[in-house]
XYZ file of C-alpha atoms in Angstrom:
309
model
C 0.000 0.000 0.000
C 1.405 3.461 -0.849
C 2.739 5.386 2.087
C 0.996 8.565 3.301
C 4.416 9.823 4.303
C 7.428 10.525 2.177
C 10.290 12.953 2.743
C 11.309 15.873 0.581
C 14.035 14.669 -1.756
C 17.284 16.621 -1.856
C 18.046 18.575 -4.985
C 21.275 18.148 -6.906
C 22.784 21.230 -5.274
C 22.121 19.779 -1.825
C 23.251 16.240 -2.510
C 26.386 16.606 -4.575
C 29.571 18.610 -4.262
C 30.769 20.461 -7.347
C 33.962 18.938 -8.744
C 35.513 17.048 -11.624
C 34.074 13.658 -12.585
C 35.490 10.711 -10.703
C 37.204 7.784 -12.360
C 35.501 4.393 -12.423
C 36.956 1.048 -11.445
C 35.596 -2.469 -11.793
C 34.746 -4.375 -8.636
C 35.026 -8.079 -7.832
C 31.283 -8.464 -7.232
C 29.281 -11.010 -9.232
C 27.007 -8.279 -10.580
C 29.769 -6.815 -12.715
C 28.609 -3.285 -11.963
C 31.019 -0.410 -11.865
C 31.387 1.955 -8.953
C 33.204 5.199 -8.303
C 36.791 5.149 -7.091
C 37.302 7.174 -3.918
C 39.824 9.975 -4.602
C 42.358 10.723 -1.870
C 41.168 14.233 -1.118
C 38.648 16.034 1.002
C 36.254 15.966 -1.953
C 35.797 12.178 -1.724
C 32.452 10.328 -1.517
C 32.065 11.238 2.134
C 31.752 14.862 1.065
C 29.023 14.067 -1.460
C 26.340 13.146 1.062
C 25.002 15.457 3.691
C 23.179 13.781 6.535
C 19.901 15.546 7.397
C 19.948 17.737 10.424
C 17.932 16.605 13.418
C 14.603 18.386 13.740
C 13.789 17.103 17.191
C 14.981 20.147 19.064
C 12.660 21.543 21.677
C 10.974 24.780 20.711
C 10.167 27.563 23.127
C 6.748 27.176 24.661
C 6.381 23.544 23.554
C 3.437 22.014 25.332
C 4.824 18.580 26.043
C 8.603 18.142 25.631
C 9.617 14.622 24.641
C 13.181 13.509 25.231
C 15.272 10.706 26.666
C 17.726 12.767 28.716
C 16.574 13.380 32.308
C 19.458 15.790 32.896
C 17.859 18.334 30.540
C 14.382 18.320 32.047
C 13.002 21.850 31.666
C 11.915 23.976 34.561
C 8.314 25.030 34.849
C 9.165 28.560 33.702
C 10.586 27.187 30.431
C 7.126 26.095 29.283
C 4.456 28.533 28.158
C 0.792 28.220 28.979
C -1.183 26.089 26.592
C -4.340 27.061 24.815
C -7.501 25.041 24.425
C -7.136 25.611 20.690
C -4.559 22.912 20.010
C -4.667 22.847 16.225
C -1.508 21.176 14.947
C -0.386 22.403 11.523
C 0.245 19.831 8.861
C 3.830 18.723 8.523
C 5.543 19.814 5.349
C 7.014 16.334 5.212
C 3.715 14.419 5.443
C 1.340 13.801 2.571
C -1.725 11.635 1.961
C -1.558 8.387 0.057
C -2.211 8.620 -3.709
C -5.484 7.339 -5.051
C -5.798 3.754 -6.220
C -4.293 3.175 -9.630
C -1.712 5.943 -9.333
C 1.960 5.240 -8.940
C 3.284 5.329 -5.383
C 5.821 7.888 -4.245
C 9.502 6.867 -4.593
C 11.231 5.477 -1.560
C 14.064 7.516 -0.077
C 17.550 6.823 -1.380
C 18.701 5.544 2.013
C 17.185 4.776 5.382
C 18.004 6.615 8.587
C 19.580 5.250 11.726
C 17.394 4.667 14.749
C 16.171 8.134 15.897
C 18.181 9.444 18.812
C 15.082 10.668 20.687
C 13.445 7.224 20.773
C 13.411 5.328 24.042
C 16.391 3.005 24.170
C 14.221 0.060 25.228
C 11.554 0.645 22.555
C 10.849 -2.007 19.942
C 8.104 -1.751 17.361
C 7.412 -5.484 17.263
C 6.407 -7.594 20.218
C 7.701 -11.033 21.103
C 10.802 -12.615 19.557
C 10.607 -10.441 16.450
C 11.768 -7.412 18.428
C 13.987 -8.957 21.080
C 17.202 -7.898 19.360
C 16.411 -4.210 19.881
C 16.009 -4.412 23.657
C 18.329 -2.112 25.604
C 18.125 -1.037 29.192
C 16.751 2.401 30.002
C 18.389 4.490 32.691
C 15.748 7.228 32.862
C 14.831 8.242 36.405
C 12.833 11.142 37.874
C 14.850 14.091 39.074
C 13.667 13.785 42.687
C 11.972 11.222 44.894
C 8.912 13.452 45.255
C 8.207 13.000 41.527
C 8.480 9.198 41.657
C 5.290 7.272 40.947
C 5.991 5.091 43.984
C 5.466 8.114 46.268
C 2.196 9.341 44.758
C -1.443 8.254 44.708
C -3.300 8.723 41.423
C -6.619 10.491 41.090
C -9.464 7.998 40.733
C -10.146 9.172 37.166
C -6.638 8.089 36.122
C -6.367 4.737 37.871
C -5.984 1.786 35.521
C -8.993 -0.425 34.900
C -8.940 -2.581 31.773
C -12.617 -3.576 31.913
C -14.277 -0.366 33.155
C -11.840 2.521 32.715
C -12.908 5.468 34.903
C -12.240 7.875 32.001
C -13.784 7.195 28.592
C -11.474 8.812 26.070
C -10.256 8.190 22.520
C -6.666 9.497 22.485
C -6.983 10.504 18.824
C -9.608 13.146 19.661
C -9.744 16.439 21.526
C -9.962 16.113 25.352
C -13.245 18.010 25.254
C -14.795 14.717 24.061
C -13.836 12.720 27.175
C -16.234 11.559 29.883
C -15.727 10.429 33.463
C -17.639 7.204 34.027
C -18.921 8.055 37.514
C -19.918 11.599 36.550
C -23.517 11.912 35.361
C -22.763 15.051 33.337
C -20.127 16.569 31.124
C -16.895 17.526 32.961
C -16.637 21.221 33.700
C -13.723 23.488 34.600
C -13.960 22.699 38.295
C -13.666 18.969 37.567
C -10.648 19.460 35.318
C -8.793 21.607 37.876
C -8.403 18.703 40.320
C -4.797 17.550 40.815
C -3.776 14.260 39.232
C -1.959 12.937 42.308
C -2.009 13.138 46.086
C 0.183 14.796 47.163
C 0.421 17.011 44.120
C 3.352 16.900 41.721
C 4.630 19.508 39.235
C 6.132 16.930 36.856
C 5.534 13.390 35.665
C 6.993 11.273 32.888
C 4.819 8.821 30.935
C 5.630 6.016 28.531
C 3.702 3.427 26.527
C 5.067 0.203 25.070
C 3.906 1.215 21.579
C 5.284 4.764 21.650
C 8.992 5.389 20.995
C 8.950 8.652 22.974
C 8.594 9.655 26.594
C 5.861 12.187 27.349
C 6.540 14.749 30.056
C 3.626 16.513 31.751
C 4.473 19.785 33.504
C 2.286 21.927 35.768
C 1.521 25.517 34.864
C 2.388 28.586 36.925
C 4.541 26.725 39.434
C 1.628 24.708 40.825
C 0.670 21.055 40.584
C -0.466 19.071 37.548
C -4.235 19.100 37.074
C -6.475 16.836 35.019
C -6.641 19.589 32.409
C -2.830 19.786 32.272
C -2.581 16.041 31.904
C -5.140 15.425 29.155
C -4.377 18.496 27.031
C -0.601 18.010 27.144
C -1.006 14.316 26.396
C -3.206 15.157 23.404
C -0.736 17.776 22.141
C 2.167 15.310 22.391
C 0.341 12.584 20.453
C -0.780 14.981 17.716
C 2.762 15.854 16.659
C 3.510 14.890 13.027
C 6.264 12.313 12.767
C 9.602 13.016 11.097
C 11.319 11.261 8.230
C 13.579 9.325 10.593
C 10.557 8.028 12.543
C 9.146 6.379 9.422
C 12.188 5.388 7.371
C 14.745 3.788 9.670
C 16.501 0.485 10.184
C 14.134 -0.565 12.999
C 10.977 -0.541 10.858
C 10.338 -2.816 7.890
C 7.604 -2.712 5.247
C 5.120 -4.563 7.460
C 5.663 -2.022 10.255
C 5.114 0.918 7.897
C 1.983 -0.777 6.574
C 0.648 -0.990 10.155
C 1.292 2.734 10.602
C -0.488 3.463 7.315
C -3.540 1.514 8.432
C -3.649 3.381 11.761
C -3.332 6.691 9.900
C -6.213 5.853 7.532
C -8.397 4.661 10.407
C -7.857 7.912 12.326
C -8.508 10.348 9.488
C -12.142 11.360 9.044
C -11.766 13.898 6.219
C -9.298 15.285 3.714
C -7.902 17.914 6.086
C -6.844 15.206 8.551
C -5.358 13.096 5.763
C -3.271 16.074 4.680
C -1.724 16.115 8.150
C 0.050 12.830 7.479
C 1.082 10.244 10.034
C 1.145 11.483 13.632
C 2.632 10.052 16.788
C -0.714 8.724 17.975
C -0.707 6.360 14.979
C 2.117 4.402 16.619
C -0.527 3.079 19.032
C -1.885 1.089 16.051
C -5.488 0.754 17.152
C -4.915 0.717 20.916
C -6.124 4.295 21.221
C -8.607 4.116 24.114
C -7.407 5.382 27.474
C -7.457 2.747 30.240
C -5.590 4.749 32.872
C -2.089 4.923 34.321
C -0.130 2.449 36.396
C 3.182 2.697 38.208
C 6.007 2.024 35.792
C 9.733 1.436 35.883
C 12.211 3.881 37.406
C 9.516 6.003 39.070
C 7.681 6.785 35.817
C 4.038 6.231 34.870
C 2.894 3.700 32.281
C 0.128 4.801 29.935
C -2.333 1.905 29.501
C -4.389 1.797 26.310
C -6.673 -0.720 24.623
C -8.941 -1.425 21.697
C -12.470 -0.101 21.479
C -15.100 -2.247 23.177
C -18.549 -2.246 21.619
């Protein structure tokens, strides 16, 4: 199936260094093809390819910073207040799939290494298929007071696989969520309750299907509220993915096909299709919030599941 995501291809001026043509030599391979001989100068083949710059840098006022380096955790003042209007612009690197019968977009000339901002212990596949990518993670909270082992979750966030206390599709705006025990729509007073007891200004979340950590930070030097949690979580999952998230050595064609299917299932109209693949599509169908549970190294594990009719 054609991919809804393909990167911008480099032009000749970006990909090649100006210089005289290089001599050819014959190799010992069975194919009999010829390849370029590497000249002994600084204008050799290594100078012909420019690796793309990383675009994962944190921007000022980002709602939910995602990173795998606990030493660079931002302070509360580093993060601006978020707005309830969380429209995410379409990525210039993401495009919808072509219609049936049309030729698919060309694959990139080479695949990227594993993205540096992915969790070190993340693997796209489950079971034996992904065991070779397992690495230990050394991420820990900055202080004991932020550790999940020291905090009690709000009842609306406690994990329940059968009857989750919060009914919420993570692909949609938090204004669509409902609290199971509340006989009305949540209002501002409900959403201003703190997520833990005692309160905490910072928490780090992970999910087995997401390559990134999600950091939730309180506003105005206070404690994280339900509004902080759900809106920052939504903003983090709505980020368009980058080229290296889609084309890398960890993902094969079957993995990209699974992402394509999740993307098509999420999109309800052409405007959403134009947004391309987003981080929430890595959940691959398990998009319904089931709560949080205590995770490794003092973090919180985001529990999600399939829709139940």
